[in-house]
Every structure is written in structure tokens, then in C-alpha cells.
């Protein structure tokens, strides 16, 4: 499934790059307001190219890996995509994130690895003491993974909080 998601993001990258090039290199026979609208869309398309490229690369990297993506046991959680290793007793709280995973708030943010994948997907805003753990596109159903994480956070002394409103950046 990860390969198909990577192929999708590769397709998005190509379409956005072609759209940006077409808009910037096309003929300028438009009204002033049409030129402004086309320029804004071209800038948006150009800005999407690095983001969709990164998403595609992450997907293909995950598909190539032979090790388990996410390991959850009674003592800890290990996310091999980001290098995250968390003991349940170090988690202050957990909350669901809209349709794709869980956010964990940590007691000591200095123990977190320096990784772009801690905020995956890349545009989801997070606090410095939080990590996002993606639970979709894995072999176990997403709701079972989230339910297991919530149960183990509770056993480790942390709280399970309700979802917060979705925000970009």
C-alpha cells in the first residue's frame, strides 16, 4: 500500500511541476486579474513540489525497509520511521489525530530524536514536546493500534485526551 501512496505523491509532484512551468512559461495573453490568479496558482504549485516530493520519498523509503515500522509492547513504543523510542512512563498524554494516528506529549522533549518524521505528515503543527505516531497503512487495523497505545499510555500513568481541532502549520 505504501508503494501506491508513494506513486500518488510522485504523480502529484509531476502534475504540480508541470502546472507551475506551464503557467510561468505560457503565453501572457490574459487580463491583469487573470495573470494575478495564474501567478498565485503557479506559486502554490511550485511550493507543493518539494512537499509532495518529500512525502513520496518517505513512502518509498518505508516500502524498502525490512524491519517492522512500529513496535508496541508493554514497556515502550518504537517507530522505526523516525527513530522514536518512547517508554510509556515518559508519556504525559496521548490524543488521537484526525484519521491517521496519535499525538504523544512527552515529559522530557530533549530525549526526542531530531527527525522530520516526528511531525509526519509534514504540515501538521506540533509542539516541541509532542510527537505524532502514524498508525495508518500498517498491517494491523488503525483503530486497534490507537486503542493499544491509549491503553498502554494509561497503564504508564499518562492521560488520554480528546482530539483537538485540525490545524495546519
CSV table of C-alpha atoms in Angstrom, one decimal, residues 23 40 56 66 76 88 96 137 143 148 155 163 166:
chain,number,residue,atom,x,y,z
A,23,UNK,CA,1.8,28.8,-16.0
A,40,UNK,CA,-0.7,32.7,-7.4
A,56,UNK,CA,6.9,10.3,-2.0
A,66,UNK,CA,12.7,-4.8,6.0
A,76,UNK,CA,7.7,1.0,25.0
A,88,UNK,CA,5.2,4.6,28.4
A,96,UNK,CA,-6.0,11.0,18.6
A,137,UNK,CA,-1.2,1.9,6.2
A,143,UNK,CA,-8.2,1.6,15.4
A,148,UNK,CA,-3.5,-0.2,22.2
A,155,UNK,CA,-1.0,2.0,32.3
A,163,UNK,CA,-8.9,15.2,19.8
A,166,UNK,CA,-7.3,20.1,13.0
